[in-house]
Amino acid sequence: MLFKQQALLRQKLFVLGSLAIGSLLYLVARVGSLDRLQPLCPIDGRFGPRGQEEIPLRALQFKRGLLHEFRKGNATKEQIRLHNLVQQLPKAIIIGVRKGGTRALLEMLNLHPAVVKASQEIHFFDNDENYARGIEWYRKKMPFSYPHQITIEKSPAYFITEEVPERIYKMNSSIKLLIIVREPTTRAISDYTQVLEGKERKNKTYYKFEKLAIDPNTCEVNTKYKAVRTSIYTKHLERWLKYFPIEQFHIVDGDRLITEPLPELQLVEKFLNLPPRISQYNLYFNATRGFYCLRFNIVFNKCLAGSKGRIHPEVDTSVITKLRKFFHPFNQKFYQITGRTFNWP
């Protein structure tokens, strides 16, 4: 009798447990369904008067389903028309700098429901062959989006390539330009580290950073070394200012984006005239990876690629001191032009 009662109890517990798991799975699915069935959120500012212009929220199912099919080219023209989706030229571009945090910035801005990112670097304005293909080729490289969303792309080579400012100006003279910078010496070493890793993967040897950054004949900083030249931010910015007023640029602190991303993202939201939508909920620190990861909703999280956050090689302290002394006057001028001061040595 006791055995039968225990068996009956176990059976009841199993049924109850199954019901609980089923209910939980239903709730998860229901959250996704509600997200899909309630795809509107108001966007004010540049997107029209409050209450009159609305854009769809990014739902996980939609983002990973329908838009994925569009990107693969599997959608019909009728599907595109019915969903009112378009491929727009970017209203903002992250133009640089290399190893400043351009990928992290792009992925974090993609948390905003009014932002749609181009997944790959297009290299339209800095590549003569691509540029010769024309503006429609460039447009077709953009992701599908709703009319009132902002498309953003990033190509760090834009910042240092001489022809790019004029080419972008001809496309859109009022475009918003984002520059993300890090402490110049740190950025130069990070630049070197990425190239070094590429050489090592191919079993090739490479010079030490000190030998590249310092001219062996003069013992002065080697300004012919690309990693050094890229870190002279003011020289490149001055070329851009021949075409665009400083008000069309926003400078992002790449060092702060690593340690305290939310305030930097809120400044970008303001610059782009976007309503505040990115919150601390969307950003969580991953202790294993050593930097912040992204949370889109309760089921979809994303961390940057493992190649981010490479460990830098040790560099002779005298070389670091020499580089910091070299960059100092350029940094001061950069602060003066941009109106933003950093605690760089």
Coordinates of C-alpha atoms in Angstrom, one line a residue:
M1 CA 0.0 0.0 0.0
L2 CA 2.8 2.4 1.0
F3 CA 4.6 1.6 -2.2
K4 CA 1.5 2.4 -4.3
Q5 CA 1.1 5.7 -2.5
Q6 CA 4.7 6.6 -3.1
A7 CA 4.4 5.7 -6.8
L8 CA 1.2 7.8 -7.1
L9 CA 3.0 10.7 -5.4
R10 CA 5.9 10.5 -7.8
Q11 CA 3.5 10.4 -10.8
K12 CA 1.7 13.5 -9.5
L13 CA 5.1 15.3 -9.0
F14 CA 6.1 14.4 -12.5
V15 CA 2.9 15.7 -14.0
L16 CA 3.2 18.9 -12.0
G17 CA 6.8 19.3 -13.0
S18 CA 5.9 18.8 -16.7
L19 CA 3.2 21.4 -16.4
A20 CA 5.6 23.9 -14.8
I21 CA 8.2 23.4 -17.5
G22 CA 5.5 23.7 -20.2
S23 CA 4.2 26.9 -18.7
L24 CA 7.7 28.4 -18.6
L25 CA 8.4 27.5 -22.2
Y26 CA 5.0 29.0 -23.1
L27 CA 5.9 32.3 -21.3
V28 CA 9.2 32.5 -23.1
A29 CA 7.5 32.0 -26.4
R30 CA 4.8 34.4 -25.4
V31 CA 7.3 37.1 -24.6
G32 CA 8.8 36.7 -28.1
S33 CA 5.3 36.7 -29.6
L34 CA 4.3 39.8 -27.8
D35 CA 7.5 41.5 -28.9
R36 CA 6.6 40.6 -32.5
L37 CA 2.9 41.6 -32.2
Q38 CA 3.7 45.0 -30.6
P39 CA 6.4 46.3 -32.9
L40 CA 6.0 50.0 -32.4
C41 CA 7.7 52.5 -30.3
P42 CA 7.6 56.3 -30.7
I43 CA 10.6 58.1 -32.0
D44 CA 10.7 61.9 -31.8
G45 CA 13.2 64.5 -32.8
R46 CA 14.4 64.1 -36.3
F47 CA 11.9 61.3 -36.9
G48 CA 8.8 63.4 -36.8
P49 CA 6.4 64.8 -34.2
R50 CA 5.7 62.7 -31.2
G51 CA 2.8 60.3 -31.8
Q52 CA 2.8 60.8 -35.6
E53 CA 5.9 58.9 -36.7
E54 CA 6.6 55.4 -35.3
I55 CA 9.2 52.8 -36.0
P56 CA 9.1 49.0 -35.4
L57 CA 11.0 47.7 -32.4
R58 CA 13.7 45.1 -33.1
A59 CA 12.2 41.7 -32.2
L60 CA 14.4 38.7 -32.0
Q61 CA 12.2 36.5 -34.2
F62 CA 12.0 39.2 -36.8
K63 CA 15.6 40.1 -36.7
R64 CA 16.8 36.6 -37.0
G65 CA 14.1 35.5 -39.3
L66 CA 12.7 37.8 -42.0
L67 CA 15.5 40.3 -42.1
H68 CA 18.0 37.4 -42.2
E69 CA 16.2 36.1 -45.3
F70 CA 16.3 39.6 -46.8
R71 CA 20.1 39.8 -46.2
K72 CA 20.5 36.4 -47.9
G73 CA 18.5 37.6 -50.9
N74 CA 15.7 35.1 -50.4
A75 CA 12.9 37.6 -50.0
T76 CA 10.6 38.5 -52.8
K77 CA 9.9 42.1 -53.9
E78 CA 6.3 41.7 -52.7
Q79 CA 7.5 40.7 -49.2
I80 CA 9.8 43.7 -49.0
R81 CA 7.0 46.0 -50.2
L82 CA 4.5 44.5 -47.7
H83 CA 6.9 45.1 -44.8
N84 CA 7.8 48.6 -46.0
L85 CA 11.5 47.8 -45.8
V86 CA 14.1 49.8 -47.7
Q87 CA 17.9 49.9 -48.2
Q88 CA 18.9 53.4 -47.1
L89 CA 22.1 55.3 -47.4
P90 CA 23.7 55.8 -44.0
K91 CA 22.6 58.9 -42.0
A92 CA 25.7 58.4 -39.8
I93 CA 29.1 56.8 -40.4
I94 CA 31.7 55.7 -37.9
I95 CA 34.8 56.9 -39.8
G96 CA 37.4 55.7 -37.4
V97 CA 39.8 55.3 -35.9
R98 CA 41.3 51.9 -36.4
K99 CA 41.8 50.0 -33.1
G100 CA 39.8 52.7 -31.4
G101 CA 36.8 50.6 -30.7
T102 CA 34.8 51.0 -34.0
R103 CA 33.3 47.5 -33.9
A104 CA 32.3 47.8 -30.2
L105 CA 30.7 51.2 -30.9
L106 CA 28.7 49.9 -33.9
E107 CA 27.5 46.8 -32.1
M108 CA 26.4 48.8 -29.0
L109 CA 24.6 51.4 -31.1
N110 CA 22.7 48.5 -32.7
L111 CA 21.0 48.0 -29.4
H112 CA 18.9 51.0 -30.2
P113 CA 15.6 50.2 -32.0
A114 CA 16.1 53.1 -34.3
V115 CA 19.5 52.0 -35.5
V116 CA 20.3 49.3 -38.1
K117 CA 24.0 48.5 -38.7
A118 CA 25.8 47.3 -41.8
S119 CA 27.3 44.1 -40.6
Q120 CA 30.5 44.2 -42.8
E121 CA 32.9 47.1 -43.5
I122 CA 31.9 48.3 -47.0
H123 CA 35.1 50.3 -47.8
F124 CA 33.2 52.2 -50.4
F125 CA 34.8 55.7 -50.0
D126 CA 38.4 54.5 -49.4
N127 CA 38.6 51.9 -52.1
D128 CA 38.8 53.3 -55.7
E129 CA 37.5 50.2 -57.3
N130 CA 34.4 50.1 -55.0
Y131 CA 33.8 53.8 -55.3
A132 CA 33.8 53.5 -59.1
R133 CA 30.9 51.1 -58.8
G134 CA 28.7 54.0 -57.9
I135 CA 26.3 55.1 -55.1
E136 CA 23.6 52.5 -55.9
W137 CA 26.2 49.7 -55.4
Y138 CA 26.9 51.2 -52.0
R139 CA 23.2 51.5 -51.2
K140 CA 22.6 47.8 -52.0
K141 CA 25.3 46.9 -49.5
M142 CA 23.2 48.4 -46.8
P143 CA 20.8 46.3 -44.6
F144 CA 17.1 46.4 -45.0
S145 CA 15.5 48.8 -42.5
Y146 CA 12.3 50.7 -41.9
P147 CA 12.1 54.3 -43.4
H148 CA 12.5 56.0 -40.0
Q149 CA 15.5 54.0 -38.8
I150 CA 19.0 55.2 -39.1
T151 CA 21.4 53.0 -41.1
I152 CA 25.0 53.2 -39.8
E153 CA 28.2 51.7 -41.3
K154 CA 31.8 51.7 -40.1
S155 CA 35.0 51.6 -42.0
P156 CA 38.0 52.8 -39.9
A157 CA 40.2 53.5 -43.0
Y158 CA 37.9 56.4 -43.9
F159 CA 39.4 58.6 -41.2
I160 CA 43.0 58.5 -42.6
T161 CA 42.3 58.2 -46.4
E162 CA 42.7 61.5 -48.2
E163 CA 40.0 61.2 -50.8
V164 CA 37.2 60.1 -48.3
P165 CA 36.0 63.5 -46.9
E166 CA 35.2 64.9 -50.3
R167 CA 33.6 61.7 -51.4
I168 CA 31.3 61.5 -48.4
Y169 CA 30.5 65.2 -48.7
K170 CA 29.3 64.7 -52.3
M171 CA 27.0 61.9 -51.1
N172 CA 25.6 63.8 -48.1
S173 CA 27.0 67.1 -46.9
S174 CA 24.9 67.0 -43.7
I175 CA 25.8 63.5 -42.6
K176 CA 26.8 62.8 -39.0
L177 CA 30.3 61.5 -38.4
L178 CA 31.5 59.5 -35.4
I179 CA 35.1 59.3 -34.4
I180 CA 36.1 57.0 -31.6
V181 CA 39.6 57.5 -30.2
R182 CA 41.9 55.9 -27.6
E183 CA 45.0 57.2 -25.9
P184 CA 47.3 57.5 -29.0
T185 CA 50.2 55.3 -27.8
T186 CA 47.9 52.6 -26.6
R187 CA 46.1 52.7 -29.9
A188 CA 49.4 52.4 -31.8
I189 CA 50.5 49.4 -29.8
S190 CA 47.0 47.8 -30.3
D191 CA 47.4 48.4 -34.1
Y192 CA 50.8 46.7 -34.0
T193 CA 49.4 43.8 -32.0
Q194 CA 46.7 43.0 -34.6
V195 CA 49.2 43.0 -37.4
L196 CA 51.6 40.9 -35.3
E197 CA 48.9 38.3 -34.7
G198 CA 48.2 38.1 -38.4
K199 CA 51.8 37.5 -39.1
E200 CA 52.1 34.8 -36.5
R201 CA 49.1 32.9 -37.9
K202 CA 51.0 32.7 -41.2
N203 CA 54.2 31.7 -39.4
K204 CA 55.9 34.9 -40.5
T205 CA 58.4 36.9 -38.5
Y206 CA 57.8 40.6 -37.7
Y207 CA 59.8 43.4 -36.2
K208 CA 59.4 44.4 -32.6
F209 CA 57.2 47.5 -32.0
E210 CA 60.2 49.5 -30.8
K211 CA 62.0 49.0 -34.1
L212 CA 59.0 50.2 -36.1
A213 CA 58.0 53.1 -33.9
I214 CA 61.5 54.6 -33.5
D215 CA 63.7 55.6 -36.5
P216 CA 67.0 53.8 -35.9
N217 CA 68.9 56.6 -37.7
T218 CA 67.6 59.5 -35.8
C219 CA 66.4 57.8 -32.6
E220 CA 63.2 59.9 -33.0
V221 CA 59.6 58.8 -33.5
N222 CA 59.1 57.3 -36.9
T223 CA 56.2 59.2 -38.4
K224 CA 56.4 57.0 -41.6
Y225 CA 55.1 54.1 -39.5
K226 CA 51.4 53.9 -40.2
A227 CA 50.4 53.0 -36.6
V228 CA 52.1 56.2 -35.5
R229 CA 50.6 58.3 -38.2
T230 CA 47.1 57.1 -37.5
S231 CA 47.4 58.2 -33.9
I232 CA 48.1 61.8 -34.9
Y233 CA 44.3 62.5 -34.8
T234 CA 44.4 66.2 -35.3
K235 CA 46.3 65.9 -38.7
H236 CA 43.5 63.8 -40.1
L237 CA 40.7 65.7 -38.5
E238 CA 42.0 69.0 -40.1
R239 CA 41.5 67.4 -43.5
W240 CA 37.9 66.5 -42.7
L241 CA 37.2 70.1 -41.5
K242 CA 37.8 71.4 -45.0
Y243 CA 34.4 69.8 -45.9
F244 CA 32.4 69.5 -42.7
P245 CA 31.9 71.8 -39.7
I246 CA 33.0 70.5 -36.3
E247 CA 29.3 70.3 -35.2
Q248 CA 28.8 67.3 -37.6
F249 CA 31.4 65.3 -35.7
H250 CA 31.1 63.5 -32.4
I251 CA 34.1 62.2 -30.6
V252 CA 33.7 59.0 -28.6
D253 CA 36.1 58.1 -25.8
G254 CA 37.1 54.5 -26.8
D255 CA 38.9 53.9 -23.4
R256 CA 35.8 54.9 -21.5
L257 CA 33.6 52.8 -23.8
I258 CA 35.5 49.7 -22.5
T259 CA 35.2 50.5 -18.8
E260 CA 31.9 52.5 -18.6
P261 CA 30.0 52.2 -21.9
L262 CA 26.6 53.6 -21.1
P263 CA 27.5 57.3 -20.6
E264 CA 29.3 57.3 -23.9
L265 CA 26.4 55.6 -25.7
Q266 CA 24.0 58.2 -24.2
L267 CA 26.1 61.0 -25.6
V268 CA 25.9 59.4 -29.1
E269 CA 22.1 59.0 -28.8
K270 CA 21.9 62.7 -28.1
F271 CA 24.2 63.6 -31.0
L272 CA 22.1 61.5 -33.4
N273 CA 18.9 63.1 -32.0
L274 CA 17.6 59.7 -30.9
P275 CA 15.4 59.2 -27.9
P276 CA 17.2 57.5 -25.0
R277 CA 16.6 53.7 -25.4
I278 CA 19.9 52.0 -24.4
S279 CA 20.0 51.3 -20.7
Q280 CA 22.2 49.5 -18.2
Y281 CA 20.0 46.4 -18.8
N282 CA 21.5 46.2 -22.3
L283 CA 25.1 46.0 -21.0
Y284 CA 26.5 43.5 -18.7
F285 CA 30.1 42.9 -17.7
N286 CA 31.5 39.4 -18.7
A287 CA 34.3 38.7 -16.2
T288 CA 35.6 35.8 -18.3
R289 CA 35.9 38.0 -21.4
G290 CA 37.0 41.0 -19.5
F291 CA 34.6 43.5 -21.1
Y292 CA 31.0 44.4 -21.6
C293 CA 28.6 42.2 -23.6
L294 CA 25.2 43.1 -25.1
R295 CA 21.7 42.1 -24.0
F296 CA 19.0 42.6 -26.6
N297 CA 16.2 40.9 -24.6
I298 CA 15.7 38.0 -22.2
V299 CA 16.9 35.3 -24.7
F300 CA 19.4 37.1 -27.0
N301 CA 22.8 38.1 -25.7
K302 CA 25.9 38.9 -27.7
C303 CA 29.6 39.4 -26.9
L304 CA 32.2 40.8 -29.3
A305 CA 34.5 38.4 -31.1
G306 CA 37.3 36.7 -29.2
S307 CA 39.9 38.6 -31.2
K308 CA 38.8 41.8 -29.3
G309 CA 40.8 42.7 -26.2
R310 CA 44.1 41.1 -27.4
I311 CA 46.9 41.2 -24.9
H312 CA 49.6 43.7 -25.9
P313 CA 53.2 42.8 -26.0
E314 CA 55.5 44.5 -23.5
V315 CA 57.1 47.6 -24.9
D316 CA 60.2 49.4 -23.6
T317 CA 59.1 52.1 -21.2
S318 CA 61.5 54.6 -22.7
V319 CA 59.8 54.1 -26.1
I320 CA 56.4 54.6 -24.5
T321 CA 57.6 57.8 -22.9
K322 CA 59.1 59.1 -26.1
L323 CA 55.8 58.4 -28.0
R324 CA 53.7 60.1 -25.4
K325 CA 55.9 63.1 -25.4
F326 CA 55.6 63.2 -29.2
F327 CA 51.8 62.9 -29.3
H328 CA 51.3 65.5 -26.5
P329 CA 51.2 68.7 -28.6
F330 CA 48.9 67.0 -31.2
N331 CA 46.6 65.9 -28.4
Q332 CA 46.4 69.4 -27.1
K333 CA 45.4 70.7 -30.5
F334 CA 42.8 67.9 -30.8
Y335 CA 41.3 68.9 -27.5
Q336 CA 41.1 72.5 -28.6
I337 CA 39.4 71.7 -32.0
T338 CA 36.9 69.1 -30.7
G339 CA 36.1 70.7 -27.4
R340 CA 36.6 67.4 -25.6
T341 CA 39.5 66.8 -23.3
F342 CA 40.9 63.4 -22.4
N343 CA 43.3 62.4 -19.6
W344 CA 46.0 61.3 -21.9
P345 CA 49.6 61.6 -20.7

